PDB file of C-alpha atoms in Angstrom:
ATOM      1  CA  UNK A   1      25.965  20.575  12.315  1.00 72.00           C
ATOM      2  CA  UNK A   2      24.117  20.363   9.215  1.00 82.00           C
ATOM      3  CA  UNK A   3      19.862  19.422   9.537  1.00 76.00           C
ATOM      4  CA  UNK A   4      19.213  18.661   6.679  1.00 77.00           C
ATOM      5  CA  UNK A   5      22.315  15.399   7.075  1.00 82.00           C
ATOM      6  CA  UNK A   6      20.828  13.971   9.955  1.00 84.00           C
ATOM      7  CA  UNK A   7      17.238  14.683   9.412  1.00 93.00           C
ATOM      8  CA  UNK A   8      15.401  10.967   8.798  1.00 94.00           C
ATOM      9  CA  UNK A   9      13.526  10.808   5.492  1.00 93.00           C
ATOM     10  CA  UNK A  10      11.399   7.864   4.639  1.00 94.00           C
ATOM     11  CA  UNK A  11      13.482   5.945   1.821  1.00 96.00           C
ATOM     12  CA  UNK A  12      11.360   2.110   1.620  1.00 97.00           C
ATOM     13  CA  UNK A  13       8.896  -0.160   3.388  1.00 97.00           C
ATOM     14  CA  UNK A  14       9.186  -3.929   3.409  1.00 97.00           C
ATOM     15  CA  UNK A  15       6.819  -6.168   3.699  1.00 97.00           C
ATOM     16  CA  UNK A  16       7.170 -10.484   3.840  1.00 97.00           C
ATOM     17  CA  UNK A  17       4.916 -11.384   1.788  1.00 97.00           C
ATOM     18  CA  UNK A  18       4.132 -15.853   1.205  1.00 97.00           C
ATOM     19  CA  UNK A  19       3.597 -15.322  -2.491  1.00 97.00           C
ATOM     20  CA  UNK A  20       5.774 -13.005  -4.595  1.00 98.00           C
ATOM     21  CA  UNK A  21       4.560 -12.950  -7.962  1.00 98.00           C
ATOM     22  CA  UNK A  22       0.589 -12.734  -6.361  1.00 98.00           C
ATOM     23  CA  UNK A  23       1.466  -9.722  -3.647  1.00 98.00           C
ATOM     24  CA  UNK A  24       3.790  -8.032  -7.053  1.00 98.00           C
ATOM     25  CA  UNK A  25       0.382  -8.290  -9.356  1.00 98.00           C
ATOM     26  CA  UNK A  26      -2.192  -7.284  -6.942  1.00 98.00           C
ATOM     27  CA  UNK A  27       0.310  -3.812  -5.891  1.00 98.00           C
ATOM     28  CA  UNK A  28       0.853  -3.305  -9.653  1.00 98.00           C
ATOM     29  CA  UNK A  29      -3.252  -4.304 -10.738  1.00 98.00           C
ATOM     30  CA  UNK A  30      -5.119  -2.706  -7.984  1.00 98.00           C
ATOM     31  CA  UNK A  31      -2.765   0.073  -6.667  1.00 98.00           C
ATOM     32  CA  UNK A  32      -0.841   0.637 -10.003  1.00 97.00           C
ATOM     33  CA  UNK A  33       2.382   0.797  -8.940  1.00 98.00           C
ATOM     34  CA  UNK A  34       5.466   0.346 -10.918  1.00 98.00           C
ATOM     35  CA  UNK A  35       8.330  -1.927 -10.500  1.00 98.00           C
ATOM     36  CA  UNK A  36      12.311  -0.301 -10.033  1.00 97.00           C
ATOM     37  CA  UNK A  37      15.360  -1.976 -10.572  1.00 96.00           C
ATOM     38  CA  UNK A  38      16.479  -4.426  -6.996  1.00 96.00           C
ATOM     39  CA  UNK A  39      19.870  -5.050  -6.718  1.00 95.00           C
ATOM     40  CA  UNK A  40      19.256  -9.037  -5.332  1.00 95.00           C
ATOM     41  CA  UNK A  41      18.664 -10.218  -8.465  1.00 94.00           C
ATOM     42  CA  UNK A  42      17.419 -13.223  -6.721  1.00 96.00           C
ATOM     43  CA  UNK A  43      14.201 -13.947  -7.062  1.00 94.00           C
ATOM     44  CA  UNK A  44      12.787 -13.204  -3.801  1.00 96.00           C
ATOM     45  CA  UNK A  45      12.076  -9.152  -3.763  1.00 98.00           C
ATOM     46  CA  UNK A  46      10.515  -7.297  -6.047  1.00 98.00           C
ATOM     47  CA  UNK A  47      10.565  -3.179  -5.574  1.00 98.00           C
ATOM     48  CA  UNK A  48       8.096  -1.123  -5.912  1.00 98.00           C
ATOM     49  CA  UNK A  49       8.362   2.727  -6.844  1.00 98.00           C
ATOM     50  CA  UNK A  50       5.652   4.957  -4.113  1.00 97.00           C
ATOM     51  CA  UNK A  51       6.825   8.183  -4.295  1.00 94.00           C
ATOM     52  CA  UNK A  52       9.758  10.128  -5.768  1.00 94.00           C
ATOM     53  CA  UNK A  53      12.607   8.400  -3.748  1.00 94.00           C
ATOM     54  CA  UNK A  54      10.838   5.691  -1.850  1.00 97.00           C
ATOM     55  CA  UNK A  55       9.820   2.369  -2.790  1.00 98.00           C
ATOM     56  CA  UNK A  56       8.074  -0.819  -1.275  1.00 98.00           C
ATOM     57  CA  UNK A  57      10.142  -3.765  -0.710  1.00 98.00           C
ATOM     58  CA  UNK A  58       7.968  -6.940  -1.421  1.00 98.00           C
ATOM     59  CA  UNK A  59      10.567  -9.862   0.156  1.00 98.00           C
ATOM     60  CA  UNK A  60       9.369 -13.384  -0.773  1.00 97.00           C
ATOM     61  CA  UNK A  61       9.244 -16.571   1.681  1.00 96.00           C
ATOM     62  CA  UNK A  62       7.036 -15.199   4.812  1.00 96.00           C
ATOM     63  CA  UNK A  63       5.164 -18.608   6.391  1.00 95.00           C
ATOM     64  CA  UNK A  64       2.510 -16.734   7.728  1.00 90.00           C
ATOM     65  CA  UNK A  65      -0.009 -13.884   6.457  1.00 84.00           C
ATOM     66  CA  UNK A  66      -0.741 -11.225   8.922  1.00 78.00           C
ATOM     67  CA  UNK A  67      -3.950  -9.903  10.649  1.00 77.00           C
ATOM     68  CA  UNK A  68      -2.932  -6.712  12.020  1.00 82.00           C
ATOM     69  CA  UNK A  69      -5.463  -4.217  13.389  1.00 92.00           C
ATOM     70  CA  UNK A  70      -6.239  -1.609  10.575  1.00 95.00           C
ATOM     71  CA  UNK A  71      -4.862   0.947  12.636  1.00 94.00           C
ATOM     72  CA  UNK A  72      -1.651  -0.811  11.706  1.00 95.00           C
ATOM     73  CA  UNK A  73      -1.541   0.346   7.776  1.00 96.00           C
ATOM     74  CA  UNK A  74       0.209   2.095   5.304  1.00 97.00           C
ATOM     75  CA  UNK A  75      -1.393   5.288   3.073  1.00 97.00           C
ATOM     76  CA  UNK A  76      -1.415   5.946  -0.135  1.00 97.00           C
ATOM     77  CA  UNK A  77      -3.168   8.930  -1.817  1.00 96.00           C
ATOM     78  CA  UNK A  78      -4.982   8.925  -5.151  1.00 97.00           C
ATOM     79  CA  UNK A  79      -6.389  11.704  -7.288  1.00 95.00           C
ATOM     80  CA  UNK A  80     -10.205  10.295  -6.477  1.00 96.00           C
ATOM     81  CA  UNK A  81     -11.247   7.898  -3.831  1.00 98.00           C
ATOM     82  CA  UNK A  82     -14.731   7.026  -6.015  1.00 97.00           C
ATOM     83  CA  UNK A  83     -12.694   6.145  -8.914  1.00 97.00           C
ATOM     84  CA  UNK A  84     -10.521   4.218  -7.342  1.00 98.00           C
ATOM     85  CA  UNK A  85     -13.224   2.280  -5.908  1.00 98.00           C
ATOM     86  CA  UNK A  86     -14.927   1.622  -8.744  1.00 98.00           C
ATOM     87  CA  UNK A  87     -11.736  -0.308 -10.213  1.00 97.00           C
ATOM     88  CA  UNK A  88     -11.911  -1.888  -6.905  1.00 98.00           C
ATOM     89  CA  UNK A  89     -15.132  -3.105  -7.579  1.00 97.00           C
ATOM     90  CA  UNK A  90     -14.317  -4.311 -11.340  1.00 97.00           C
ATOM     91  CA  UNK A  91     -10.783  -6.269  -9.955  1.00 97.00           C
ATOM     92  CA  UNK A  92     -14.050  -7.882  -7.654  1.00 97.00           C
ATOM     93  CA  UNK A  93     -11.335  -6.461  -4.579  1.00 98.00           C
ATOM     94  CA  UNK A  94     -13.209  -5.594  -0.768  1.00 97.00           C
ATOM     95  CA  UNK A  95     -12.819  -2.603   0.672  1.00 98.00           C
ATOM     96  CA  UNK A  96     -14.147  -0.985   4.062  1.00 98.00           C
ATOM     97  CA  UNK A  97     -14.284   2.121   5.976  1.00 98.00           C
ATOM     98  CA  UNK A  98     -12.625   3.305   8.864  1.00 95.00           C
ATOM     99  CA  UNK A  99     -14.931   1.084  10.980  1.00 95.00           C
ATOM    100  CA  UNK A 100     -14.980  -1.772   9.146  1.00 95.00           C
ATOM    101  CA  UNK A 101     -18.465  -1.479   7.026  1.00 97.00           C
ATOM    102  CA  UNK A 102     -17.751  -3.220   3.421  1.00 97.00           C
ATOM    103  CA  UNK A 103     -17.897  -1.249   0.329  1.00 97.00           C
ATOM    104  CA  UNK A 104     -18.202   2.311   2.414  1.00 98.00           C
ATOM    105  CA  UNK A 105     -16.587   5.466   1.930  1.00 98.00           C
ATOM    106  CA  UNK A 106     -15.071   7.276   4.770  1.00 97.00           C
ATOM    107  CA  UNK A 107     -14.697  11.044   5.373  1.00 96.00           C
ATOM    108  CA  UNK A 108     -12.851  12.145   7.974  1.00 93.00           C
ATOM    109  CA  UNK A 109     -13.358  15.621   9.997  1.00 93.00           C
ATOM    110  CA  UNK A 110     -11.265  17.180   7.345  1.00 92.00           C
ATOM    111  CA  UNK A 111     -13.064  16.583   4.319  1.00 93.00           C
ATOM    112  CA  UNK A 112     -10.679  14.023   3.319  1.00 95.00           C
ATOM    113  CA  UNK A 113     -12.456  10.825   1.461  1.00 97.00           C
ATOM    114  CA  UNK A 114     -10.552   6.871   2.726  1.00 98.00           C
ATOM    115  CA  UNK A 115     -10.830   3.509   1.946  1.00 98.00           C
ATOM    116  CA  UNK A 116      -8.762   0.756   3.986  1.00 98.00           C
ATOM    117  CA  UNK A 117      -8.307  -2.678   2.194  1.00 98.00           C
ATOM    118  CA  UNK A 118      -6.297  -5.400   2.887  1.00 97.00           C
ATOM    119  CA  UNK A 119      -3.166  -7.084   0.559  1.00 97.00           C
ATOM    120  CA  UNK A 120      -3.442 -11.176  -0.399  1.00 96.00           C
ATOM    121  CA  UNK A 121      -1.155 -11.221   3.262  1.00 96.00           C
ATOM    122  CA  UNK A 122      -3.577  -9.963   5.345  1.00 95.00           C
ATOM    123  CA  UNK A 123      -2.010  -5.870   5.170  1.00 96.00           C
ATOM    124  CA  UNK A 124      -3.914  -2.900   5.489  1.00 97.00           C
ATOM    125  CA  UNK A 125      -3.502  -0.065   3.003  1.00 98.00           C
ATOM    126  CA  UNK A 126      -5.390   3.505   3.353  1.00 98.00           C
ATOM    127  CA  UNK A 127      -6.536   5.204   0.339  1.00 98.00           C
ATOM    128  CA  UNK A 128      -7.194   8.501   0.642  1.00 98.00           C
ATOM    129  CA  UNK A 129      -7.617  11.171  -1.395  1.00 95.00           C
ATOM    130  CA  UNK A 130      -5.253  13.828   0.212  1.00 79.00           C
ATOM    131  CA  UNK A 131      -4.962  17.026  -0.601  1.00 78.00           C
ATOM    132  CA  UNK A 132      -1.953  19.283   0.257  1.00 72.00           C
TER     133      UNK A 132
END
């Protein structure tokens, strides 16, 4: 039996978001993600390119936004955390550290700089500043 053919690989997130076009601009403004072609065509998902074969799949229509605990969050990785911050504080966008404190850095144990802030629905992203 071949590994690599039944070894699980991430491939897309999807999120239900209330508002399509505001959750598409604030992951294309503040996180500077790029849109990929969607095969619905129908005006309720956008997708979003993350990495080098995943994507984020925004779905339009959710009722409700969402206050999950932060430990509930997905990570991305930038090249620097205090630049990244500093466009966070020009788009006027909050962000907090691992325990909550507003406009803090975080480093964990590892040396590793984070930010946590929160989508227009209420979900937590991580941004770290990774290094592998």
């Amino acid at each position: 039996m071949n590994a690599e053919a039944i070894t699980a690989q991430l491939d897309h997130l999807a999120i239900h978001v209330r508002n399509l076009q505001i959750s598409t601009d604030f992951y294309l403004n503040v996180l500077g993600l790029q849109i990929c072609p969607e095969p619905f065509q129908d005006g309720l998902h956008i997708w979003l390119q993350i990495g080098v074969h995943q994507q984020l799949h925004l779905i339009g229509g959710a009722q409700e936004t969402h206050s999950e605990d932060m430990q509930v969050h997905m990570a991305f990785r930038v090249g620097s955390v205090d630049q990244f911050v500093s466009r966070l504080s020009d788009l006027h966008v909050t962000y907090v550290n691992q325990k909550g404190e507003a406009g803090q850095i975080a480093i964990r144990p590892d040396g590793v700089k984070q930010v946590y802030l929160q989508d227009p629905d209420g979900y937590w992203i991580e941004v770290n500043e990774a290094r592998y």
